[in-house]
Amino acid sequence: MSSESETLSSSASAPPPPSQSEESSHEDDSKSVSKKAAKKEAAKLEKLRRRQEAAAALSNATSSLSVEEDPLSANYGDVPLVELQSKAPADVNSWTEVGKLNEAMKDQHVLVRGRAQTIRSVSKNMAFVVVREHGFTVQCVITAIPDVVSRQMVKFVSGLNRESIVDVEGIVSVPKDPIKGATQQVEVQVRKLYCVSKALPTLPIIVEDAARSEIEIEKALQAGEQLVRVNQDTRLNNRVIDIRTPANQGIFRIQSQVGTVFRQFLLSENFFEIHTPKLIAGSSEGGASVFRLDYKGQPACLAQSPQLHKQMAICGDFGRVFEIGPVFRAEDSFTHRHLCEFTGLDVEMEIKNHYFEVMDIVDRLFVAMFDSLNQNCEKELEAVGRQYPFEPLKYLRKTLRLTFEEGVQMLKDAGVEVDPLGDLNTETERKLGKLVLEKYGTEFYILHRYPLAVRPFYTMPCYDNPAYSNSFDVFIRGEEIISGAQRVHVPELLAERAQGCGIDVKTISTYIDSFRYGAPPHGGFGVGLERVVMLFCGLNNIRKTSLFPRDPLRIAP
Amino acid sequence: MSSESETLSSSASAPPPPSQSEESSHEDDSKSVSKKAAKKEAAKLEKLRRRQEAAAALSNATSSLSVEEDPLSANYGDVPLVELQSKAPADVNSWTEVGKLNEAMKDQHVLVRGRAQTIRSVSKNMAFVVVREHGFTVQCVITAIPDVVSRQMVKFVSGLNRESIVDVEGIVSVPKDPIKGATQQVEVQVRKLYCVSKALPTLPIIVEDAARSEIEIEKALQAGEQLVRVNQDTRLNNRVIDIRTPANQGIFRIQSQVGTVFRQFLLSENFFEIHTPKLIAGSSEGGASVFRLDYKGQPACLAQSPQLHKQMAICGDFGRVFEIGPVFRAEDSFTHRHLCEFTGLDVEMEIKNHYFEVMDIVDRLFVAMFDSLNQNCEKELEAVGRQYPFEPLKYLRKTLRLTFEEGVQMLKDAGVEVDPLGDLNTETERKLGKLVLEKYGTEFYILHRYPLAVRPFYTMPCYDNPAYSNSFDVFIRGEEIISGAQRVHVPELLAERAQGCGIDVKTISTYIDSFRYGAPPHGGFGVGLERVVMLFCGLNNIRKTSLFPRDPLRIAP
C-alpha cells in the first residue's frame, strides 16, 4: 500500500498529453467482431500503460524541484491516498454541483469536484480547464497572481491529464460574452486546485469525440475538417468513458425516471412489487432460447420472463403485482432491438370482467409516463437530442385502440397484403405505425385481438372466435414495446394449449397445478425498459439504452 | 377448447369435500428432503386428481336435474368459460373489496369476489360461506327465501369446494354479536353466488391450517385437541396456497414497502436507479460460489452482486446510483438466513471526504424505512404478528455507531474472547447485539472499521492503520443485514489487493481498467431485502420472506 501512496503524493506536474489515437470508422450495428476488437483494445491499453509509466518516471525526475521552491505549493497538487482514505468528515454542503453554478453566484467562493475535460495552456501565466460533473461543464481560469496563484500552479494545471478528477476552489465570475465551450454561463477564477485521481495520459476514447453528433461531423467534413467518429463497438468496449457523455448521462437518468413512474403509478393503483426467481427448474416457457445451467446437480435455466411466477402470485391471492427485473433470452438475434439480457417491467392483475381492464392500465400508465418524462426530464431529453436529434413523441390523451383485424385492413387498404391470422413482421409493424400516425396523429397505440396462433400458450382465446385471442401489443414509433393478454386460468385448457404449442407439460406442472386450487381470471403485460427509452428518444439501437449491453457476441465489460 | 367450456358450464353442485389429509410434522429448518417430498407431493396430487374426476362424474350424473327445475337458477351456478373470456367491460367500481366492508355499509347491495375459505351447511335452508380476499374475510349467509333464494342455491353453495373463486352479490347486515371467524364485522346476506373458478375438492394444504400460530396449536394440545401443523417444506412445495395466509399476504406487502421506501428515499437524495448485467464473463468477484454457464460458447457466470458494475457506473460519472435486483450465490449454506438467490438492494455513491457519508445515508434511509413500515403497514404487521408474534423493532432516531474495536471490547468485558483482527461469527454477532441492546437500548446499529483481512479486496484500508478498513456492517436484532465500505479507487492498489486475495487479476481487468481513466473516491453498501423483512418482523427463517425461495436443495416451484 505504501508504494501507491508515495506515487500519488509526489505532486509533480504530469507530462503533456500525447496525441490521441483516432478512430473514424462508421457507426455499425451489424454483427461486430467484438472478440478481435477486445484483444486489439487490450493490446492498445497495454501500450498506453507502458507509455504512461515511462512518462511518469521522466516527469518525476525533472519537475519536482520547482514545486518545492513555491511558497504557495499548498494550493495545488496531487491529493495523497492517505488523505483520500479519510479526510475529516466535512460538511457535504460546502460543495457546489457544476450543474448548479449560475450568474446569481457571482463573486461567491465555491468548491467543486469534477473531471478536467479539456486543459488549455495559454501562457506561463494562464491556463483554462473545463471541469465536467455529471454531464455539466464549467470553464475554470487559472491566472498567475502574485501571492495568490503561482506560476508553478499554472504549470501543474497545464500538465493535468484529461478526465482526471480535480477539486477546484475559486470565485465565480460572469464573463461579458456567452461561453460556448461549457454548459454553465459562469467561470470559476481558480484559487486552489487538487488532483484527486489521475487518468492515464492517453485514453482509449475521448469524451468530446464520443459526444459529437453526426451533424457536427458532416458539417466539419464539408468545411474540409475530418473529426473523430467513435464507432459503437469502441464505445461499448470502453463503456465507462462512453457513458460520461451528456447524451448518455441523460439516457440513463431518463431510464431511471421510466422505472420510477412505472412503480409510482402502479403503487397508486393498488399494485405491489414482487421478486420472482430467475433460476428455475426445467425449461421456462419452452423454446430453445434459454440459458441452461447446472443447479447443484439439477438441470436449470434462467427465466425468459417472470410470466409463470407472476401468474402464480395471482393464484396466491396477490391481486395486482408488478416486477422490475432482468430477463434472459439466449436468442441469436443481431438486430437493433434485441438483447440477450434486458430489464423487464412486468405487470399481472386480476380481471373482473374483461381484458380491457389490463389495457386501461397500460393506457393510463404510459400517458402518465410520457407526461412525466416531458415535464421532469427536460434537460436530459435536450442532452440526448443535441447528439441524437429527435422529434418529441406524438401521443393522445386517451390511447388509440385498434383490433388486429382493423390493422390488417388498414395495411390492405394501403396495398400491403398480410396473413390475417399470422403475425406482423418488423416491416409491416413500421408501415402500420406510419398509417396510424397519418390517420390518427399518434405514434403510440394499442393493437388488440391478435390471432391466437401467434401468441404464447397461456393466452386466453376470444369468447366469440377461438382463432383470435384476448391479447394486445403496444407500439411506439412503429415498434412493439409491450405484449399483454388475458391468461388462461382454467388448468385443463392451459395444459391442452401448452401441449398444442409443443411444450412438455411435465416441465411446467407446478405452474399448471397452481390453477387447480382456484384461480381468478387475470391478465397482464410485459414491457422492455430499454425499448421504451430507445423509442421515446427516437434512438436507433437498443445498445444505447442498456448500461452494459449483452448480445450474442458481447458479455463484457 | 369446447370441452373445457362445457365442463365448466355444467352448473351442477359439486360433491361435499372429503376429509383433509393431515400433516403434523414439526416446523423444520434443517436440511430437508425436498426431492423426495416433491415426488410424494406429486403422487398425492395425482391421487387427488383421480378422486376429483370420479366425484365430478358422479355429481354430474345425480344432481343436475334439480337445478333445471329451479326458476331461480340464474342466481347461482358455475360461470361458463365463454363468459370469463369476455363479460362486457363493466364498471370496475361496482366491486367492493372484502377488506373494505364495514358497518357503515349496512343495508347496501354489494358485489364481492373472493375465495370460499370455509363452507358450512347448517340445514337444507341455510349455509355459511366465509369469503376471503387478499387475507381479509367476511361471513356470507345463504338462507332460502321463497322467490328470492332457492333451496337448490343453498345446496349449490353447500357443495362448493374450499378455495374456489366465487362472485357474491348480497346485502350487508350487522349482527348483534361480534364475528369471530372473519376479519370483517359485517355479514353479507347472499342473493346471488357464482363460482368463477373451481378448486380441487381436496387440497394439499388448507389455508386455515397454514395460517395457524404455534400458540394456537399448543393451546389446543393442552385442551386435548391435535390441530394440523403444516411444516415448512410442505408450505414451500405448495407455495401458491401457502402465500394466501394473512401473515404471508402481510409479509409480501411489507417487502414491497421496503423496496418503495428504499427507492423514494434515495431518489430524494439525488440517487438514480441503474440495471447492471447479471450475466458476466469470467469469475465475478472470485470465490467458488458462483453459478457457471455457457454464454454462446464463452464461459460466463451469474453476478454474485452488482458490486463491480455499480462501481463502474460511478467511474462513468453516475454520481449516486442504486439497484434492486437478483443476486446469485451458489453456496452450500443450509442456514436460516442464506439463499442461493435473493434480492439485493445496492447503493454506490461518490464520497467527498469520508466514508461516514455512506453511513449517513444508511442511517437516515433505514430510520425512514422503519418509520414508514410502522406507519403504513400497520395491518400487515398485525397480520404477521398474529401468526408469528414479535416485539416491534427498537431503534434510535440517530443510529448508534460503534467501531469494531469497541465491539470487541464490549464482548471482552462480557467474557467473550474474539480475535481482534478476525471476523465475528453468527453467535458473537448475536451476543454483541444483546450487549448493545442492554447498553444503548437499540436493536439497530452500525459496526464500522472492520479488520481489512476479513473484507473483500475492493475495500479501502484505513488511513491510520492498514490492518483496519473504511468499512461497516449493520445489524438488526443481532444479525447482519448490510455490508458497506469505501472502495479502493486507485487501480494499482486495487490490483495489488485483488492479487493478495487470490483473485486472478486478468479475469477482472475491465473492472480494474475502469479506474485508470480517473475515478472519484466512492463507497456504497448492499442490503438483503429478504433479511430486512425477516428481521424487522422477527421471523426465524429467510424462506418465509422469499416468494419462491431457492436454496441448495430447492429450485421449485
mmCIF file of C-alpha atoms in Angstrom, chain A residues 1 3-4 8 35 45 49 52 81-92 94-95 97 100 113 115 132-135 162-165 167 196-200 202-204 237-241 243-244 248-249 252-253 255-256 259-260 263-264 267 270-281 291-302 309-310 312-320 322 324-326 328-332 340-341 343 350-357 460-464 466 470 486 489-490 492-493 496 510 513-521 529-530 547-548 550-557, chain B residues 1 3-4 8 35 45 49 52 81-92 94-95 97 100 113 115 132-135 162-165 167 196-200 202-204 237-241 243-244 248-249 252-253 255-256 259-260 263-264 267 270-281 291-302 309-310 312-320 322 324-326 328-332 340-341 343 350-357 460-464 466 470 486 489-490 492-493 496 510 513-521 529-530 547-548 550-557:
data_model
loop_
_atom_site.group_PDB
_atom_site.id
_atom_site.type_symbol
_atom_site.label_atom_id
_atom_site.label_comp_id
_atom_site.label_asym_id
_atom_site.label_seq_id
_atom_site.Cartn_x
_atom_site.Cartn_y
_atom_site.Cartn_z
ATOM 1 C CA MET A 1 0.000 0.000 0.000
ATOM 2 C CA SER A 3 4.142 2.371 -2.642
ATOM 3 C CA GLU A 4 0.803 3.636 -4.068
ATOM 4 C CA LEU A 8 0.239 9.554 -5.596
ATOM 5 C CA LYS A 35 -13.632 -10.605 -29.593
ATOM 6 C CA LEU A 45 -4.251 -0.328 -23.465
ATOM 7 C CA ARG A 49 0.161 1.970 -19.871
ATOM 8 C CA GLN A 52 2.464 6.383 -19.265
ATOM 9 C CA LEU A 81 -4.012 8.428 -0.914
ATOM 10 C CA VAL A 82 -3.883 8.666 2.849
ATOM 11 C CA GLU A 83 -5.976 11.824 2.702
ATOM 12 C CA LEU A 84 -8.486 10.261 0.314
ATOM 13 C CA GLN A 85 -8.827 7.373 2.741
ATOM 14 C CA SER A 86 -10.053 9.724 5.373
ATOM 15 C CA LYS A 87 -10.288 13.458 5.201
ATOM 16 C CA ALA A 88 -12.086 14.821 8.230
ATOM 17 C CA PRO A 89 -15.860 14.277 7.812
ATOM 18 C CA ALA A 90 -16.519 17.786 6.455
ATOM 19 C CA ASP A 91 -19.842 19.377 5.696
ATOM 20 C CA VAL A 92 -21.009 17.851 2.418
ATOM 21 C CA SER A 94 -19.753 23.004 1.253
ATOM 22 C CA TRP A 95 -19.645 21.522 -2.263
ATOM 23 C CA GLU A 97 -22.573 20.948 -8.182
ATOM 24 C CA LYS A 100 -25.972 24.415 -10.353
ATOM 25 C CA ARG A 113 -15.281 18.354 -7.841
ATOM 26 C CA ARG A 115 -13.220 15.974 -14.307
ATOM 27 C CA ARG A 132 -17.268 18.427 -16.047
ATOM 28 C CA GLU A 133 -19.561 16.915 -13.450
ATOM 29 C CA HIS A 134 -22.402 14.550 -14.472
ATOM 30 C CA GLY A 135 -22.538 15.976 -17.982
ATOM 31 C CA ARG A 162 -7.830 14.831 -19.319
ATOM 32 C CA GLU A 163 -10.562 13.032 -17.332
ATOM 33 C CA SER A 164 -8.583 13.294 -14.102
ATOM 34 C CA ILE A 165 -10.747 14.113 -11.096
ATOM 35 C CA ASP A 167 -11.137 19.602 -6.676
ATOM 36 C CA VAL A 196 -7.907 13.601 -6.645
ATOM 37 C CA SER A 197 -7.478 10.859 -9.241
ATOM 38 C CA LYS A 198 -5.151 10.838 -12.220
ATOM 39 C CA ALA A 199 -6.351 9.485 -15.541
ATOM 40 C CA LEU A 200 -3.986 7.812 -17.989
ATOM 41 C CA THR A 202 -3.843 8.733 -23.269
ATOM 42 C CA LEU A 203 -7.373 7.370 -23.155
ATOM 43 C CA PRO A 204 -8.933 4.808 -25.476
ATOM 44 C CA ASN A 237 -15.652 -1.703 -25.162
ATOM 45 C CA ASN A 238 -14.911 1.485 -23.240
ATOM 46 C CA ARG A 239 -18.361 1.968 -21.794
ATOM 47 C CA VAL A 240 -17.034 3.547 -18.583
ATOM 48 C CA ILE A 241 -15.788 6.537 -20.620
ATOM 49 C CA ILE A 243 -21.349 6.847 -20.511
ATOM 50 C CA ARG A 244 -19.758 10.132 -19.419
ATOM 51 C CA ASN A 248 -25.576 9.080 -22.053
ATOM 52 C CA GLN A 249 -25.855 10.874 -18.721
ATOM 53 C CA PHE A 252 -29.740 6.662 -18.005
ATOM 54 C CA ARG A 253 -31.435 9.309 -15.910
ATOM 55 C CA GLN A 255 -34.300 5.278 -17.857
ATOM 56 C CA SER A 256 -34.425 5.698 -14.085
ATOM 57 C CA GLY A 259 -38.863 2.916 -13.768
ATOM 58 C CA THR A 260 -39.901 5.458 -11.151
ATOM 59 C CA ARG A 263 -43.717 1.998 -9.923
ATOM 60 C CA GLN A 264 -45.378 5.107 -8.601
ATOM 61 C CA LEU A 267 -48.463 1.563 -6.401
ATOM 62 C CA ASN A 270 -53.033 -0.835 -5.533
ATOM 63 C CA PHE A 271 -50.391 -2.964 -7.187
ATOM 64 C CA PHE A 272 -47.425 -4.110 -5.142
ATOM 65 C CA GLU A 273 -43.947 -5.204 -6.077
ATOM 66 C CA ILE A 274 -42.764 -8.807 -6.130
ATOM 67 C CA HIS A 275 -39.469 -10.516 -6.881
ATOM 68 C CA THR A 276 -39.713 -13.864 -8.639
ATOM 69 C CA PRO A 277 -36.836 -16.318 -9.067
ATOM 70 C CA LYS A 278 -34.603 -16.094 -12.129
ATOM 71 C CA LEU A 279 -33.234 -19.583 -11.522
ATOM 72 C CA ILE A 280 -35.904 -22.057 -12.495
ATOM 73 C CA ALA A 281 -36.117 -25.791 -12.914
ATOM 74 C CA PHE A 291 -29.602 -20.148 -20.929
ATOM 75 C CA ARG A 292 -29.118 -23.505 -19.230
ATOM 76 C CA LEU A 293 -27.030 -24.200 -16.190
ATOM 77 C CA ASP A 294 -26.359 -26.758 -13.527
ATOM 78 C CA TYR A 295 -28.084 -26.004 -10.234
ATOM 79 C CA LYS A 296 -26.439 -28.145 -7.577
ATOM 80 C CA GLY A 297 -26.757 -31.170 -9.818
ATOM 81 C CA GLN A 298 -30.218 -30.354 -11.149
ATOM 82 C CA PRO A 299 -30.823 -29.032 -14.683
ATOM 83 C CA ALA A 300 -31.990 -25.439 -14.524
ATOM 84 C CA CYS A 301 -32.361 -22.391 -16.707
ATOM 85 C CA LEU A 302 -32.639 -18.637 -16.452
ATOM 86 C CA HIS A 309 -44.267 -16.924 -11.352
ATOM 87 C CA LYS A 310 -46.143 -13.657 -11.582
ATOM 88 C CA MET A 312 -48.583 -17.962 -9.627
ATOM 89 C CA ALA A 313 -48.522 -14.874 -7.381
ATOM 90 C CA ILE A 314 -52.002 -14.066 -8.685
ATOM 91 C CA CYS A 315 -53.085 -17.640 -7.878
ATOM 92 C CA GLY A 316 -51.691 -16.903 -4.407
ATOM 93 C CA ASP A 317 -54.181 -14.029 -3.947
ATOM 94 C CA PHE A 318 -51.718 -11.213 -4.561
ATOM 95 C CA GLY A 319 -54.369 -9.410 -6.621
ATOM 96 C CA ARG A 320 -52.238 -6.899 -8.508
ATOM 97 C CA PHE A 322 -45.560 -5.812 -10.742
ATOM 98 C CA ILE A 324 -38.844 -4.958 -12.442
ATOM 99 C CA GLY A 325 -36.020 -7.327 -13.129
ATOM 100 C CA PRO A 326 -33.655 -8.929 -15.593
ATOM 101 C CA PHE A 328 -32.751 -13.610 -20.194
ATOM 102 C CA ARG A 329 -33.025 -14.620 -23.865
ATOM 103 C CA ALA A 330 -30.393 -16.823 -25.476
ATOM 104 C CA GLU A 331 -31.641 -15.885 -28.945
ATOM 105 C CA ASP A 332 -29.177 -15.316 -31.772
ATOM 106 C CA CYS A 340 -29.684 -11.358 -24.502
ATOM 107 C CA GLU A 341 -30.363 -9.705 -21.156
ATOM 108 C CA THR A 343 -34.830 -5.248 -17.920
ATOM 109 C CA GLU A 350 -56.936 -9.953 -11.536
ATOM 110 C CA ILE A 351 -59.546 -9.209 -14.175
ATOM 111 C CA LYS A 352 -63.130 -8.686 -13.030
ATOM 112 C CA ASN A 353 -64.881 -8.728 -16.394
ATOM 113 C CA HIS A 354 -62.796 -8.061 -19.457
ATOM 114 C CA TYR A 355 -59.222 -7.869 -20.758
ATOM 115 C CA PHE A 356 -59.761 -4.184 -21.470
ATOM 116 C CA GLU A 357 -59.125 -3.682 -17.729
ATOM 117 C CA MET A 460 -56.864 -16.668 -23.442
ATOM 118 C CA PRO A 461 -58.794 -17.331 -26.670
ATOM 119 C CA CYS A 462 -61.607 -14.929 -27.600
ATOM 120 C CA TYR A 463 -65.120 -15.880 -26.487
ATOM 121 C CA ASP A 464 -66.620 -15.353 -29.921
ATOM 122 C CA PRO A 466 -61.133 -19.053 -30.928
ATOM 123 C CA ASN A 470 -57.752 -11.587 -25.664
ATOM 124 C CA GLN A 486 -55.722 -12.172 -20.522
ATOM 125 C CA HIS A 489 -56.779 -19.647 -15.769
ATOM 126 C CA VAL A 490 -58.516 -22.983 -16.400
ATOM 127 C CA GLU A 492 -57.369 -28.207 -18.298
ATOM 128 C CA LEU A 493 -57.395 -25.683 -21.116
ATOM 129 C CA GLU A 496 -54.159 -28.542 -23.637
ATOM 130 C CA THR A 510 -46.067 -26.806 -10.799
ATOM 131 C CA ASP A 513 -51.124 -27.138 -10.804
ATOM 132 C CA SER A 514 -51.287 -23.597 -9.414
ATOM 133 C CA PHE A 515 -54.572 -23.186 -11.247
ATOM 134 C CA ARG A 516 -56.106 -26.317 -9.712
ATOM 135 C CA TYR A 517 -56.522 -24.669 -6.306
ATOM 136 C CA GLY A 518 -58.862 -21.957 -7.603
ATOM 137 C CA ALA A 519 -57.560 -19.207 -9.879
ATOM 138 C CA PRO A 520 -59.121 -15.815 -10.535
ATOM 139 C CA PRO A 521 -59.402 -14.574 -14.117
ATOM 140 C CA LEU A 529 -37.370 -0.932 -20.287
ATOM 141 C CA GLU A 530 -34.555 -0.363 -22.781
ATOM 142 C CA LEU A 547 -25.878 0.271 -19.432
ATOM 143 C CA PHE A 548 -23.677 -2.750 -20.132
ATOM 144 C CA ARG A 550 -25.346 -8.224 -23.581
ATOM 145 C CA ASP A 551 -25.839 -9.568 -27.094
ATOM 146 C CA PRO A 552 -24.820 -12.853 -28.722
ATOM 147 C CA LEU A 553 -21.271 -11.544 -29.177
ATOM 148 C CA ARG A 554 -20.874 -9.350 -26.144
ATOM 149 C CA ILE A 555 -20.606 -10.304 -22.481
ATOM 150 C CA ALA A 556 -18.118 -7.621 -21.396
ATOM 151 C CA PRO A 557 -17.406 -5.212 -19.868
ATOM 152 C CA MET B 1 -61.390 -25.732 -26.076
ATOM 153 C CA SER B 3 -64.733 -29.495 -23.991
ATOM 154 C CA GLU B 4 -63.462 -27.234 -21.162
ATOM 155 C CA LEU B 8 -67.263 -25.591 -16.642
ATOM 156 C CA LYS B 35 -36.733 -34.069 -3.794
ATOM 157 C CA LEU B 45 -51.698 -34.708 -6.217
ATOM 158 C CA ARG B 49 -56.987 -35.527 -9.227
ATOM 159 C CA GLN B 52 -61.884 -35.491 -8.063
ATOM 160 C CA LEU B 81 -65.604 -20.166 -19.621
ATOM 161 C CA VAL B 82 -67.030 -18.238 -22.536
ATOM 162 C CA GLU B 83 -68.317 -15.619 -20.135
ATOM 163 C CA LEU B 84 -64.973 -15.412 -18.291
ATOM 164 C CA GLN B 85 -63.271 -14.863 -21.623
ATOM 165 C CA SER B 86 -65.275 -11.726 -22.114
ATOM 166 C CA LYS B 87 -68.011 -10.344 -19.964
ATOM 167 C CA ALA B 88 -68.987 -6.890 -21.135
ATOM 168 C CA PRO B 89 -66.401 -4.337 -19.929
ATOM 169 C CA ALA B 90 -68.388 -3.333 -16.840
ATOM 170 C CA ASP B 91 -67.581 -0.611 -14.359
ATOM 171 C CA VAL B 92 -64.791 -1.955 -12.175
ATOM 172 C CA SER B 94 -69.145 -1.826 -8.945
ATOM 173 C CA TRP B 95 -66.977 -4.243 -6.930
ATOM 174 C CA GLU B 97 -63.104 -5.240 -1.637
ATOM 175 C CA LYS B 100 -63.333 -2.538 2.976
ATOM 176 C CA ARG B 113 -65.141 -11.637 -5.468
ATOM 177 C CA ARG B 115 -62.393 -17.416 -2.216
ATOM 178 C CA ARG B 132 -61.611 -14.323 1.710
ATOM 179 C CA GLU B 133 -59.972 -11.695 -0.462
ATOM 180 C CA HIS B 134 -56.267 -10.806 -0.039
ATOM 181 C CA GLY B 135 -56.229 -12.033 3.546
ATOM 182 C CA ARG B 162 -62.878 -24.665 -0.489
ATOM 183 C CA GLU B 163 -60.608 -22.081 -2.154
ATOM 184 C CA SER B 164 -62.885 -21.864 -5.191
ATOM 185 C CA ILE B 165 -63.250 -18.311 -6.503
ATOM 186 C CA ASP B 167 -68.697 -13.863 -7.023
ATOM 187 C CA VAL B 196 -65.785 -18.404 -11.177
ATOM 188 C CA SER B 197 -63.067 -20.994 -10.670
ATOM 189 C CA LYS B 198 -63.385 -24.386 -9.039
ATOM 190 C CA ALA B 199 -60.655 -25.636 -6.733
ATOM 191 C CA LEU B 200 -59.870 -29.324 -6.392
ATOM 192 C CA THR B 202 -59.071 -31.886 -1.731
ATOM 193 C CA LEU B 203 -56.135 -29.528 -1.459
ATOM 194 C CA PRO B 204 -52.579 -30.390 -0.479
ATOM 195 C CA ASN B 237 -43.957 -27.178 -2.086
ATOM 196 C CA ASN B 238 -47.427 -25.671 -2.170
ATOM 197 C CA ARG B 239 -46.370 -22.056 -2.024
ATOM 198 C CA VAL B 240 -49.312 -20.889 -4.164
ATOM 199 C CA ILE B 241 -51.695 -21.895 -1.363
ATOM 200 C CA ILE B 243 -48.956 -17.392 0.417
ATOM 201 C CA ARG B 244 -52.721 -16.946 0.770
ATOM 202 C CA ASN B 248 -47.926 -14.129 4.093
ATOM 203 C CA GLN B 249 -50.191 -11.566 2.462
ATOM 204 C CA PHE B 252 -45.012 -9.592 0.873
ATOM 205 C CA ARG B 253 -46.783 -6.268 1.107
ATOM 206 C CA GLN B 255 -41.482 -6.408 1.428
ATOM 207 C CA SER B 256 -42.895 -4.213 -1.332
ATOM 208 C CA GLY B 259 -38.383 -1.524 -1.681
ATOM 209 C CA THR B 260 -40.606 1.513 -2.120
ATOM 210 C CA ARG B 263 -36.192 3.952 -3.746
ATOM 211 C CA GLN B 264 -38.134 7.006 -2.669
ATOM 212 C CA LEU B 267 -34.347 9.353 -5.330
ATOM 213 C CA ASN B 270 -30.273 12.565 -5.894
ATOM 214 C CA PHE B 271 -29.532 8.916 -6.489
ATOM 215 C CA PHE B 272 -30.860 7.269 -9.613
ATOM 216 C CA GLU B 273 -31.612 3.685 -10.495
ATOM 217 C CA ILE B 274 -29.434 1.517 -12.705
ATOM 218 C CA HIS B 275 -29.677 -2.036 -14.008
ATOM 219 C CA THR B 276 -26.392 -3.913 -14.274
ATOM 220 C CA PRO B 277 -25.917 -7.216 -16.098
ATOM 221 C CA LYS B 278 -26.374 -10.465 -14.234
ATOM 222 C CA LEU B 279 -24.579 -12.443 -16.941
ATOM 223 C CA ILE B 280 -20.901 -11.697 -16.653
ATOM 224 C CA ALA B 281 -17.737 -13.016 -18.216
ATOM 225 C CA PHE B 291 -23.255 -20.376 -10.857
ATOM 226 C CA ARG B 292 -21.396 -21.006 -14.093
ATOM 227 C CA LEU B 293 -22.917 -21.296 -17.537
ATOM 228 C CA ASP B 294 -22.079 -21.300 -21.196
ATOM 229 C CA TYR B 295 -22.746 -17.979 -22.903
ATOM 230 C CA LYS B 296 -22.775 -18.600 -26.648
ATOM 231 C CA GLY B 297 -19.541 -20.558 -26.354
ATOM 232 C CA GLN B 298 -17.908 -18.269 -23.800
ATOM 233 C CA PRO B 299 -17.543 -19.195 -20.117
ATOM 234 C CA ALA B 300 -19.773 -16.963 -18.002
ATOM 235 C CA CYS B 301 -21.291 -16.778 -14.565
ATOM 236 C CA LEU B 302 -24.141 -15.146 -12.708
ATOM 237 C CA HIS B 309 -20.684 -2.820 -12.336
ATOM 238 C CA LYS B 310 -22.146 -0.357 -9.869
ATOM 239 C CA MET B 312 -18.043 1.105 -12.942
ATOM 240 C CA ALA B 313 -21.162 3.283 -13.134
ATOM 241 C CA ILE B 314 -19.516 5.610 -10.612
ATOM 242 C CA CYS B 315 -16.371 5.654 -12.783
ATOM 243 C CA GLY B 316 -18.771 6.639 -15.584
ATOM 244 C CA ASP B 317 -19.802 9.787 -13.680
ATOM 245 C CA PHE B 318 -23.171 8.497 -12.480
ATOM 246 C CA GLY B 319 -22.501 10.109 -9.086
ATOM 247 C CA ARG B 320 -25.040 8.318 -6.915
ATOM 248 C CA PHE B 322 -28.854 2.306 -6.626
ATOM 249 C CA ILE B 324 -32.660 -3.539 -6.862
ATOM 250 C CA GLY B 325 -32.146 -6.916 -8.424
ATOM 251 C CA PRO B 326 -31.430 -10.606 -8.010
ATOM 252 C CA PHE B 328 -26.867 -15.294 -7.059
ATOM 253 C CA ARG B 329 -24.805 -17.341 -4.601
ATOM 254 C CA ALA B 330 -24.038 -20.985 -5.254
ATOM 255 C CA GLU B 331 -23.035 -21.504 -1.636
ATOM 256 C CA ASP B 332 -23.934 -24.706 0.171
ATOM 257 C CA CYS B 340 -28.965 -19.174 -3.406
ATOM 258 C CA GLU B 341 -30.918 -16.334 -4.997
ATOM 259 C CA THR B 343 -32.948 -9.632 -3.872
ATOM 260 C CA GLU B 350 -19.196 9.366 -4.681
ATOM 261 C CA ILE B 351 -17.544 10.272 -1.380
ATOM 262 C CA LYS B 352 -16.366 13.843 -0.937
ATOM 263 C CA ASN B 353 -14.348 13.457 2.261
ATOM 264 C CA HIS B 354 -15.072 10.464 4.415
ATOM 265 C CA TYR B 355 -16.746 7.058 4.446
ATOM 266 C CA PHE B 356 -19.130 8.353 7.101
ATOM 267 C CA GLU B 357 -21.018 9.973 4.206
ATOM 268 C CA MET B 460 -10.353 0.790 1.266
ATOM 269 C CA PRO B 461 -7.811 0.375 4.097
ATOM 270 C CA CYS B 462 -7.875 2.913 6.937
ATOM 271 C CA TYR B 463 -5.539 5.908 6.629
ATOM 272 C CA ASP B 464 -4.079 5.457 10.093
ATOM 273 C CA PRO B 466 -3.887 -0.619 7.281
ATOM 274 C CA ASN B 470 -13.148 2.061 5.955
ATOM 275 C CA GLN B 486 -15.371 2.954 0.940
ATOM 276 C CA HIS B 489 -10.395 3.737 -6.419
ATOM 277 C CA VAL B 490 -6.658 3.631 -7.125
ATOM 278 C CA GLU B 492 -2.617 -0.054 -8.705
ATOM 279 C CA LEU B 493 -3.727 -0.634 -5.132
ATOM 280 C CA GLU B 496 -2.472 -5.450 -5.592
ATOM 281 C CA THR B 510 -12.141 -4.475 -17.400
ATOM 282 C CA ASP B 513 -9.118 -0.638 -16.021
ATOM 283 C CA SER B 514 -12.227 1.421 -15.223
ATOM 284 C CA PHE B 515 -10.211 3.175 -12.551
ATOM 285 C CA ARG B 516 -7.380 4.128 -14.922
ATOM 286 C CA TYR B 517 -9.483 6.792 -16.647
ATOM 287 C CA GLY B 518 -9.937 8.852 -13.486
ATOM 288 C CA ALA B 519 -12.102 7.578 -10.632
ATOM 289 C CA PRO B 520 -13.725 9.603 -7.875
ATOM 290 C CA PRO B 521 -13.436 8.372 -4.281
ATOM 291 C CA LEU B 529 -34.218 -7.418 1.040
ATOM 292 C CA GLU B 530 -35.433 -10.722 2.461
ATOM 293 C CA LEU B 547 -41.691 -15.542 -2.503
ATOM 294 C CA PHE B 548 -40.315 -18.653 -4.210
ATOM 295 C CA ARG B 550 -34.054 -21.005 -3.821
ATOM 296 C CA ASP B 551 -31.692 -22.917 -1.563
ATOM 297 C CA PRO B 552 -29.168 -25.666 -2.292
ATOM 298 C CA LEU B 553 -31.987 -28.233 -2.327
ATOM 299 C CA ARG B 554 -34.852 -26.210 -3.720
ATOM 300 C CA ILE B 555 -35.357 -24.849 -7.223
ATOM 301 C CA ALA B 556 -39.132 -25.307 -7.432
ATOM 302 C CA PRO B 557 -41.854 -24.242 -7.648
#
